[in-house]
Amino acid sequence: MTGASARETDVSRRAVMQSDGNGYFTRKMGIPVTCTGTSMVRQSWRYTLFADEGKIRKMLIEPDFRDEPPGVPVEQSGAAKMLEQLCLAGR
């Protein structure tokens, strides 16, 4: 998802997009979900965050956080939404 979001928004020239391949950050943030219907039983709930100098400045998390979701929407946490909010904040 990280690579697809970077290509979709052409953000790679302005920011570094990180993935959480082993789920360490997801577990520390308390947002892993169980998805037994997929090949990956434990996944991260959908979120996007902006960090500056090692501090989280903004985090967008999809609503309705729960195990066994029928699908995870990308309405509130997409890269385009984060960029829009950062632009509105004058960042």
Coordinates of C-alpha atoms in Angstrom, one line a residue:
M1 CA 0.0 0.0 0.0
T2 CA 2.8 2.4 0.8
G3 CA 4.3 2.2 -2.7
A4 CA 0.9 2.5 -4.4
S5 CA 0.1 5.6 -2.3
A6 CA 3.5 7.2 -3.2
R7 CA 2.9 6.6 -6.9
E8 CA -0.7 7.8 -6.7
T9 CA 0.2 11.1 -5.1
D10 CA 3.7 11.6 -6.6
V11 CA 4.8 12.4 -3.0
S12 CA 8.2 10.5 -3.2
R13 CA 10.0 13.7 -4.2
R14 CA 8.8 15.5 -1.1
A15 CA 8.5 12.9 1.6
V16 CA 9.7 9.5 2.8
M17 CA 6.9 6.9 3.0
Q18 CA 7.6 4.1 5.5
S19 CA 5.9 0.7 5.8
D20 CA 5.5 -1.4 8.9
G21 CA 6.4 -4.8 7.4
N22 CA 6.8 -6.7 10.7
G23 CA 3.9 -4.9 12.5
Y24 CA 6.1 -3.6 15.4
F25 CA 4.9 0.0 15.1
T26 CA 1.3 -1.2 14.7
R27 CA 1.4 -3.2 17.8
K28 CA 3.0 -0.4 19.8
M29 CA 0.2 2.0 18.6
G30 CA -2.4 -0.6 19.6
I31 CA -4.1 -0.9 16.2
P32 CA -3.5 -4.4 14.9
V33 CA -6.6 -6.3 13.8
T34 CA -7.3 -10.0 13.3
C35 CA -8.3 -10.9 9.7
T36 CA -8.7 -14.7 9.6
G37 CA -10.1 -14.5 6.1
T38 CA -6.9 -13.3 4.5
S39 CA -3.4 -14.8 4.1
M40 CA -2.1 -12.4 6.8
V41 CA -4.0 -13.2 10.1
R42 CA -2.7 -10.0 11.9
Q43 CA -2.8 -6.7 10.0
S44 CA -2.7 -3.1 10.7
W45 CA -5.8 -1.0 10.8
R46 CA -5.7 1.6 8.1
Y47 CA -3.9 4.8 9.1
T48 CA -1.6 7.5 7.8
L49 CA 0.7 9.6 10.0
F50 CA 2.9 12.6 9.5
A51 CA 6.1 12.7 11.7
D52 CA 8.6 15.5 11.9
E53 CA 11.9 15.3 13.7
G54 CA 10.8 11.9 15.2
K55 CA 7.5 13.2 16.6
I56 CA 4.0 12.3 15.4
R57 CA 2.4 15.6 14.3
K58 CA -0.7 14.3 12.7
M59 CA -2.4 10.8 12.5
L60 CA -5.5 9.9 10.5
I61 CA -7.1 6.6 11.4
E62 CA -10.1 5.0 9.6
P63 CA -13.2 4.9 11.9
D64 CA -14.9 1.7 13.1
F65 CA -11.7 0.0 14.3
R66 CA -12.4 -3.7 14.9
D67 CA -11.3 -7.3 14.3
E68 CA -12.6 -9.2 11.3
P69 CA -13.6 -6.2 9.2
P70 CA -15.4 -7.0 6.0
G71 CA -12.9 -4.6 4.4
V72 CA -11.0 -1.5 5.4
P73 CA -12.1 1.7 3.7
V74 CA -9.6 4.4 2.6
E75 CA -11.8 7.4 3.2
Q76 CA -10.1 9.1 6.1
S77 CA -6.6 7.8 6.0
G78 CA -5.4 8.0 2.4
A79 CA -2.2 9.8 1.4
A80 CA -4.2 12.4 -0.5
K81 CA -6.3 13.2 2.5
M82 CA -3.1 13.7 4.7
L83 CA -1.5 15.9 2.1
E84 CA -4.8 18.0 1.9
Q85 CA -4.9 18.4 5.6
L86 CA -1.2 19.4 5.8
C87 CA -1.7 22.0 3.1
L88 CA -4.7 23.4 4.9
A89 CA -2.6 23.6 8.1
G90 CA 0.1 25.6 6.2
R91 CA 2.7 22.9 6.6

